[in-house]
PDB file of C-alpha atoms in Angstrom:
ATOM      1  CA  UNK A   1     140.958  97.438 122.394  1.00 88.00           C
ATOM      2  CA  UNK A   2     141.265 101.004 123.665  1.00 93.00           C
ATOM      3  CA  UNK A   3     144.713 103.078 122.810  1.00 95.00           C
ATOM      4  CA  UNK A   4     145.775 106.417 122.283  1.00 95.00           C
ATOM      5  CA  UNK A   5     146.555 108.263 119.147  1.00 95.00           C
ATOM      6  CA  UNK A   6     148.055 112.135 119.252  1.00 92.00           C
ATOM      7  CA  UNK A   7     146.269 111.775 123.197  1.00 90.00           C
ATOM      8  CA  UNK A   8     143.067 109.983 121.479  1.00 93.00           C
ATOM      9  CA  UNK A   9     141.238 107.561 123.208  1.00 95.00           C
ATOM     10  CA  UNK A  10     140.724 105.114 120.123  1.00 92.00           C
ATOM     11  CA  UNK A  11     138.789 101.903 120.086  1.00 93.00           C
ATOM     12  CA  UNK A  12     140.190  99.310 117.637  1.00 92.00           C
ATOM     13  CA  UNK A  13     137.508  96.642 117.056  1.00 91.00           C
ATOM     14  CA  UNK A  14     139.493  92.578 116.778  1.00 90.00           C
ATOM     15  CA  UNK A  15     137.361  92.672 113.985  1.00 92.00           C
ATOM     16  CA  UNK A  16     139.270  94.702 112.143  1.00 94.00           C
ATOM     17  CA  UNK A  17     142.650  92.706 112.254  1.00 93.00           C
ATOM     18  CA  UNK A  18     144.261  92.770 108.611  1.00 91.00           C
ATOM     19  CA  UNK A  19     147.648  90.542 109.943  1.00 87.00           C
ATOM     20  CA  UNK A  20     149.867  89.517 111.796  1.00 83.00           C
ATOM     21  CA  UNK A  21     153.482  88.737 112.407  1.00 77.00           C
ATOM     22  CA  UNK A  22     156.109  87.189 114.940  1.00 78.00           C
ATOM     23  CA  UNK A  23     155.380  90.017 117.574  1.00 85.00           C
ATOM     24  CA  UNK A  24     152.746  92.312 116.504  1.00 91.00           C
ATOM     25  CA  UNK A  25     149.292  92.742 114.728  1.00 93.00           C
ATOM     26  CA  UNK A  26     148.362  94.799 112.976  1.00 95.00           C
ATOM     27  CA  UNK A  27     144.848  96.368 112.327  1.00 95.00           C
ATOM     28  CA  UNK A  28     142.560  98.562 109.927  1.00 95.00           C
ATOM     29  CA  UNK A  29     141.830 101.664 111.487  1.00 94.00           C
ATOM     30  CA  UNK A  30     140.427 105.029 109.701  1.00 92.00           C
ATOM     31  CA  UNK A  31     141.926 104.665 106.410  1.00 92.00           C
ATOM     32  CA  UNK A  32     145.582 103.364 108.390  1.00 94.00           C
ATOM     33  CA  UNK A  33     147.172 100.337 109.665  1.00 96.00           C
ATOM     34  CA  UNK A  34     148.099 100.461 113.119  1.00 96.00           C
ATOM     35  CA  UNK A  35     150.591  98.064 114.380  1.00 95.00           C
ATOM     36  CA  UNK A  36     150.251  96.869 117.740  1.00 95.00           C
ATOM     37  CA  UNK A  37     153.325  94.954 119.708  1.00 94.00           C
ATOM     38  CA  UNK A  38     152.861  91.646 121.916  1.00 90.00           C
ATOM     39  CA  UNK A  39     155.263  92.651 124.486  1.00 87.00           C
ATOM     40  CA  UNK A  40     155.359  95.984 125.547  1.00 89.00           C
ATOM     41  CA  UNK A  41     156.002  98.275 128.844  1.00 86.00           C
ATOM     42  CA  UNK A  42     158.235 100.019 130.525  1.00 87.00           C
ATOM     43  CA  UNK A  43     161.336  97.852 129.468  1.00 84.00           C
ATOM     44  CA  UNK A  44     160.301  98.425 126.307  1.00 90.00           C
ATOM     45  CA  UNK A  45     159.368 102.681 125.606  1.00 92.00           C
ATOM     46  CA  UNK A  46     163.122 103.408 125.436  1.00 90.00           C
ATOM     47  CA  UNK A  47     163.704 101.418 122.565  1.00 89.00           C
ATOM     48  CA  UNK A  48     160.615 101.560 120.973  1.00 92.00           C
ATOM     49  CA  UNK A  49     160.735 105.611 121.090  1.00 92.00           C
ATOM     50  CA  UNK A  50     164.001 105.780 119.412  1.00 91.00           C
ATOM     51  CA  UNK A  51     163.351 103.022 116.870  1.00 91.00           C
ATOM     52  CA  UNK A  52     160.080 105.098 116.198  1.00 94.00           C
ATOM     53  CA  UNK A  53     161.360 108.282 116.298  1.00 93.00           C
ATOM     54  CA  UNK A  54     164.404 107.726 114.117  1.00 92.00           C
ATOM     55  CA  UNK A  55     162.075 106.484 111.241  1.00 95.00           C
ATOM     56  CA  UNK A  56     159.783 108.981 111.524  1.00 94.00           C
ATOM     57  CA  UNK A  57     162.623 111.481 111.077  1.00 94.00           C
ATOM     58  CA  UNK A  58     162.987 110.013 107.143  1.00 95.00           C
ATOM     59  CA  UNK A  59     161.019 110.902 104.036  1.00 94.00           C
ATOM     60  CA  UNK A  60     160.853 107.228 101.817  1.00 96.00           C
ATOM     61  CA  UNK A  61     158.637 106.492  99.378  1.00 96.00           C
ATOM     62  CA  UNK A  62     159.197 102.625  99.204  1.00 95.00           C
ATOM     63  CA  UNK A  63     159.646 102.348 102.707  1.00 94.00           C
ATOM     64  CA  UNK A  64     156.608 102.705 104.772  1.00 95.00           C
ATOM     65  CA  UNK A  65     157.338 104.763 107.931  1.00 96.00           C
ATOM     66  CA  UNK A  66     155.688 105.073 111.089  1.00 95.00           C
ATOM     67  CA  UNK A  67     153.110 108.198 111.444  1.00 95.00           C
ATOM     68  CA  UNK A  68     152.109 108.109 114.548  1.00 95.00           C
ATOM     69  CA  UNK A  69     152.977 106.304 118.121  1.00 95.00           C
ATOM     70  CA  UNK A  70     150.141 104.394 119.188  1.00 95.00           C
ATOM     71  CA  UNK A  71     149.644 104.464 123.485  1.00 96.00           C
ATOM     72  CA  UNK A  72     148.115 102.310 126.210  1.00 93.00           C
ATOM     73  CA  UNK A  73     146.488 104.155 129.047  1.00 93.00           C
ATOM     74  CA  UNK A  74     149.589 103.494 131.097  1.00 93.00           C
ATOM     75  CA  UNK A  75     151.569 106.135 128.158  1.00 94.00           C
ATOM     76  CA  UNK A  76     153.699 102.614 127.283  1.00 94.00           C
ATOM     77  CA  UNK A  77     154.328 102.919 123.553  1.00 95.00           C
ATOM     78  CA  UNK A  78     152.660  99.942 121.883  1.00 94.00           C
ATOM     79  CA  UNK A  79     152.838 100.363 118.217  1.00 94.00           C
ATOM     80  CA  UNK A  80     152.203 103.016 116.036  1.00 96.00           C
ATOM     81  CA  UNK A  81     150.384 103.717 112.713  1.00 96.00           C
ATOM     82  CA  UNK A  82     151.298 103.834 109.086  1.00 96.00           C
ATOM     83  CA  UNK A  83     149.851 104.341 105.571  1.00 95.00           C
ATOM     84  CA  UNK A  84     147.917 101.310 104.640  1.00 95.00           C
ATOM     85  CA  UNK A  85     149.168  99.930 101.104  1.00 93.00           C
ATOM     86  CA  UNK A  86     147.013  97.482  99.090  1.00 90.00           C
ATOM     87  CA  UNK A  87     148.331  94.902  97.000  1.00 85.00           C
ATOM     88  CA  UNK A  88     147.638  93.278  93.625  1.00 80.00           C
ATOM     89  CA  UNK A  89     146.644  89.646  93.187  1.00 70.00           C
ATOM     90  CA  UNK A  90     149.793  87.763  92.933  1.00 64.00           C
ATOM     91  CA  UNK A  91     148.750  86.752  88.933  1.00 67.00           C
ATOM     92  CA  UNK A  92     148.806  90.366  88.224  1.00 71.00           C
ATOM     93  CA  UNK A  93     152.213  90.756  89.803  1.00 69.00           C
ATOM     94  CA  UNK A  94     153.613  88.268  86.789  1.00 67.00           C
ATOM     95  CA  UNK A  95     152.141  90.780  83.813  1.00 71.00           C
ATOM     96  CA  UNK A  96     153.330  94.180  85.369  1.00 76.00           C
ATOM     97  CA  UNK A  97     155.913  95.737  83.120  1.00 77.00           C
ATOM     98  CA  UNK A  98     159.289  95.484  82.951  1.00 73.00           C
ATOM     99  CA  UNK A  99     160.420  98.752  82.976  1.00 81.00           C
ATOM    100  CA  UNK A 100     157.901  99.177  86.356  1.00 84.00           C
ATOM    101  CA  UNK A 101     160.339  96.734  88.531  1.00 79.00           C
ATOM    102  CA  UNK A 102     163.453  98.098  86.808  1.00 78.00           C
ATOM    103  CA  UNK A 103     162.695 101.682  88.047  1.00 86.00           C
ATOM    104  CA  UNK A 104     161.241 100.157  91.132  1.00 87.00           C
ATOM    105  CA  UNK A 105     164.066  98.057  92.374  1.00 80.00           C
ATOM    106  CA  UNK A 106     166.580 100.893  91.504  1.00 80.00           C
ATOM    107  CA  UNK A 107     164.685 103.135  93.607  1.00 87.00           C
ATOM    108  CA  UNK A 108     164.452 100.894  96.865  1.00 84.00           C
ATOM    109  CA  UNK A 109     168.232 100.494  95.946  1.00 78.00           C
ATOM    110  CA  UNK A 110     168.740 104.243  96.970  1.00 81.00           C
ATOM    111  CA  UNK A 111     166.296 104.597  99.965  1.00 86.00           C
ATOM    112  CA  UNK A 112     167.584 101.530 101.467  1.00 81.00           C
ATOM    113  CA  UNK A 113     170.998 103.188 101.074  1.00 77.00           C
ATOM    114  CA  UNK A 114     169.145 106.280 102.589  1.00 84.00           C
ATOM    115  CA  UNK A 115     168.778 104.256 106.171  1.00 84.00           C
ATOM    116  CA  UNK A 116     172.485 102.322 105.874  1.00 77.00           C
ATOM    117  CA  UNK A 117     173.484 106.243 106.208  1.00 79.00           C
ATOM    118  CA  UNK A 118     171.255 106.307 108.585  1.00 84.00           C
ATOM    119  CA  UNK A 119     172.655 103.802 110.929  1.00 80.00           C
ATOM    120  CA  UNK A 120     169.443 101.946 110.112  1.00 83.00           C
ATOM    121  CA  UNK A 121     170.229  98.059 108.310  1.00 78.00           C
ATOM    122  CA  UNK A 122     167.598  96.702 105.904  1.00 77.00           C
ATOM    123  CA  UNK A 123     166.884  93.644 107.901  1.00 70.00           C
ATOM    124  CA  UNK A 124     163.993  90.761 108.201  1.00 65.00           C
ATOM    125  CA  UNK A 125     162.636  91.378 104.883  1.00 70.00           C
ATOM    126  CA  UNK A 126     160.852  88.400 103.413  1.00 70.00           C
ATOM    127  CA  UNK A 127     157.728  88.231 101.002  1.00 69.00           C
ATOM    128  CA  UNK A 128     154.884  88.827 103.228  1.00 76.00           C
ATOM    129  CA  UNK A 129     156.813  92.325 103.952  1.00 82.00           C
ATOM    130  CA  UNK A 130     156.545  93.508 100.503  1.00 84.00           C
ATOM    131  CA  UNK A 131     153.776  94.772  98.799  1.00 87.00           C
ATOM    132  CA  UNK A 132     153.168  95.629  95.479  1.00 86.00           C
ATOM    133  CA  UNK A 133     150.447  97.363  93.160  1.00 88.00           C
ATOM    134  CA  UNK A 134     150.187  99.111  90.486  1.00 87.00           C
ATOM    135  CA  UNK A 135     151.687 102.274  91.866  1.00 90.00           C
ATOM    136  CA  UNK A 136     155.063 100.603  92.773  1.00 91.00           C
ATOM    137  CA  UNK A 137     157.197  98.372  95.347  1.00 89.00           C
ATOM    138  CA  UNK A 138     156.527  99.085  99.446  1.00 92.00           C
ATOM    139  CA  UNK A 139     158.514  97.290 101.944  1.00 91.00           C
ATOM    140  CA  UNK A 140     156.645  97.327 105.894  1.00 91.00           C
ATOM    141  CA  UNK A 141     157.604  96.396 108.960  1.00 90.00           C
ATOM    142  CA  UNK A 142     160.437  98.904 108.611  1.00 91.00           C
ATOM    143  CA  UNK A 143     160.779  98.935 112.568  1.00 91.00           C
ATOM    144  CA  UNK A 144     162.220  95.516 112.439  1.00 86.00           C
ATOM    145  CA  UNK A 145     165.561  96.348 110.749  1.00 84.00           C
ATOM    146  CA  UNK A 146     168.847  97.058 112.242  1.00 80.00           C
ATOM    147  CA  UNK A 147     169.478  99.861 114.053  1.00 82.00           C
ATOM    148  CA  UNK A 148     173.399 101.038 114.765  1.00 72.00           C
ATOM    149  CA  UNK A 149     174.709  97.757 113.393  1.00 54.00           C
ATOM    150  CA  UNK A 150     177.313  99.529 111.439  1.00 47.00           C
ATOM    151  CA  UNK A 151     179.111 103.343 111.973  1.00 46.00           C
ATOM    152  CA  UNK A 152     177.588 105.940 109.458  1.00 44.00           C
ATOM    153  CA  UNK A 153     180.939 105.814 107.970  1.00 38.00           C
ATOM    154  CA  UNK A 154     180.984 101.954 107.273  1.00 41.00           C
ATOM    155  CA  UNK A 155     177.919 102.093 105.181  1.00 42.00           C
ATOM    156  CA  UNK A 156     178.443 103.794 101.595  1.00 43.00           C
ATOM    157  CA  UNK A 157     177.785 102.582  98.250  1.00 44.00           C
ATOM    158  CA  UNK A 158     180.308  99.426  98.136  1.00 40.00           C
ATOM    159  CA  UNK A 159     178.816  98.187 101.155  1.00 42.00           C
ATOM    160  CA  UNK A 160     174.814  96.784  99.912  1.00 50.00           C
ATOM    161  CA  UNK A 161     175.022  93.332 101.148  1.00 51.00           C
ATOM    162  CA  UNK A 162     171.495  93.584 102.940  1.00 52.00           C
ATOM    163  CA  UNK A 163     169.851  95.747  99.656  1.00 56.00           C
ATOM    164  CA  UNK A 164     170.986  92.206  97.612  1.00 53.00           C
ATOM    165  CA  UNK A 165     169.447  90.586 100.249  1.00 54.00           C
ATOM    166  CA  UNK A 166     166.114  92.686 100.214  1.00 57.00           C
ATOM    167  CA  UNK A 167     166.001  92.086  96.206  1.00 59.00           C
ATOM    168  CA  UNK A 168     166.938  88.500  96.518  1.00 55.00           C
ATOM    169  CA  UNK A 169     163.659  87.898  98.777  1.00 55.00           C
ATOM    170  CA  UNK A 170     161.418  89.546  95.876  1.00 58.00           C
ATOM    171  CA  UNK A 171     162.537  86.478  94.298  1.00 51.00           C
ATOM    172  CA  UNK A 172     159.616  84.841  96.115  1.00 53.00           C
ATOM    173  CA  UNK A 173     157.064  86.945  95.873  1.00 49.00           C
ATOM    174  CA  UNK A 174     155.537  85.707  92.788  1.00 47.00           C
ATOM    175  CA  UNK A 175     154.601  81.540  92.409  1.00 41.00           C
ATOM    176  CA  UNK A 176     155.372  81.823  88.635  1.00 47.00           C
ATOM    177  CA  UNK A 177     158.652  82.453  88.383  1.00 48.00           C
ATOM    178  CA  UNK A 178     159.113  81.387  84.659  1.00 50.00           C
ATOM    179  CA  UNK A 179     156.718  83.751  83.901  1.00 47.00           C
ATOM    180  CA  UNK A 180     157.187  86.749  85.764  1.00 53.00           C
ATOM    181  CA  UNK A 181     159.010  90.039  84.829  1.00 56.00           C
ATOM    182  CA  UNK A 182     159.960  90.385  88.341  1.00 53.00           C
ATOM    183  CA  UNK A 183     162.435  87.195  88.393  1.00 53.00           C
ATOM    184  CA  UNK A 184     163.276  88.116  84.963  1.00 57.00           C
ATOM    185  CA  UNK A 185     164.426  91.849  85.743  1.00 58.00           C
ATOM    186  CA  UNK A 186     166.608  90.450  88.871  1.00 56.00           C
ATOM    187  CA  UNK A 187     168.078  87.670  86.551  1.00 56.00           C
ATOM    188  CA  UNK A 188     169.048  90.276  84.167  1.00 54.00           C
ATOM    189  CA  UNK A 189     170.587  92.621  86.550  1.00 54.00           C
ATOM    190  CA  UNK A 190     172.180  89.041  88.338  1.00 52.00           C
ATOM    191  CA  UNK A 191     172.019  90.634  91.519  1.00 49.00           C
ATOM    192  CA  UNK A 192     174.052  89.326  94.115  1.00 49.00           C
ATOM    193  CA  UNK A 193     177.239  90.582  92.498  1.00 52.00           C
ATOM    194  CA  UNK A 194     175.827  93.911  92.409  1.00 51.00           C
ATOM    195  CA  UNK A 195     178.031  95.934  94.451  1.00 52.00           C
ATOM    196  CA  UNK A 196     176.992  99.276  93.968  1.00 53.00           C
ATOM    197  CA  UNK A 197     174.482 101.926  92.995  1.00 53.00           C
ATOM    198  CA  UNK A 198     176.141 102.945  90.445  1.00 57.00           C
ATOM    199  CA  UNK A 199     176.548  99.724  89.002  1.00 58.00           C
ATOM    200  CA  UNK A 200     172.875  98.573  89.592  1.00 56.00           C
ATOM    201  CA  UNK A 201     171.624 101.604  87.434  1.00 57.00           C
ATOM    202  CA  UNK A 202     174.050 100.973  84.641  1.00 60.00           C
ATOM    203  CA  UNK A 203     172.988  97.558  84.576  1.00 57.00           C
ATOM    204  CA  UNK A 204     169.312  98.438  84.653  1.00 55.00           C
ATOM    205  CA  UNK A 205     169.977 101.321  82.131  1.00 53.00           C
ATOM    206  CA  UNK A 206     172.364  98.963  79.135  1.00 52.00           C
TER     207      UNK A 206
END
């Protein structure tokens, strides 16, 4: 497949395809994984460039942004690159400490509330969208959220109904739930009446 990167001409090899989702796939490419759309052209560039755009414009840590808008030869936007996060073996996931998803969790808590100011939802988040290693918790795919669902002004810390949502779904992630310190961190902090920030760390934190 031939595309354009920073006005590259790029050959991505099918060989190299690492996923794929409802309308994209996404492949390994020089250290990155570059997501490429199913339906893309000229009805699509405006919305693509300021979904793109508008995420690139953030600095997240847990949220993996687009780097770089991927081309056809046409200059239609069809996908764009990101940093390419490796996960653990899901039997790992079950032994990681405590304290790791406590500090984890909060954290996502406060980027997430990062793109509600933002304009920018946390939306479509389900297990195969989050990743997680040793270093910490990454959600992908962030192109698929909401974007200008709600005024900047609507979306402050007592309004986190799609950040329960987003730590609800890591519910999932793990097939041992008895066992795991993920589902026992989110039963302690009993998360869908969390309401705020605020509250979330001083559960966390008792």
């Amino acid at each position: 497949m031939k595309v354009f990167i920073n006005n590259e001409e790029i050959n991505i090899d099918e060989s190299s395809k690492i996923g794929l989702g409802r309308s994209s796939y996404v492949y390994l490419y020089n250290k990155k994984a570059v997501k490429i759309y199913n339906d893309y052209g000229e009805k699509t560039n405006e919305l693509y460039n300021y979904r793109l755009a508008k995420l690139k414009s953030l600095k997240l840590n847990h949220f993996i942004l687009p780097k770089e808008i991927v081309y056809d030869e046409s200059s239609n936007i069809i996908g764009y690159t990101m940093d390419y996060i490796k996960g653990c073996d899901g039997k790992i996931i079950n032994y990681l400490d405590f304290n790791f998803f406590k500090k984890n969790i909060l954290e996502i808590y406060k980027e997430a509330l990062i793109l509600s100011k933002n304009n920018i939802l946390v939306y479509d988040v389900f297990s195969a969208n989050v990743i997680i290693n040793y270093k910490s918790i990454y959600i992908i795919d962030t192109d698929g959220f909401l974007f200008n669902s709600y005024k900047g002004a609507d979306i402050n810390e007592e309004v986190l109904f799609s950040l329960n949502i987003l730590i609800g779904k890591l519910l999932n992630i793990t097939p041992n739930k008895k066992n795991s310190n993920i589902y026992e961190v989110l039963k302690y902090t009993n998360y869908k009446r969390i309401k705020t920030v605020s509250d979330f760390s001083k559960k966390l934190t008792k």
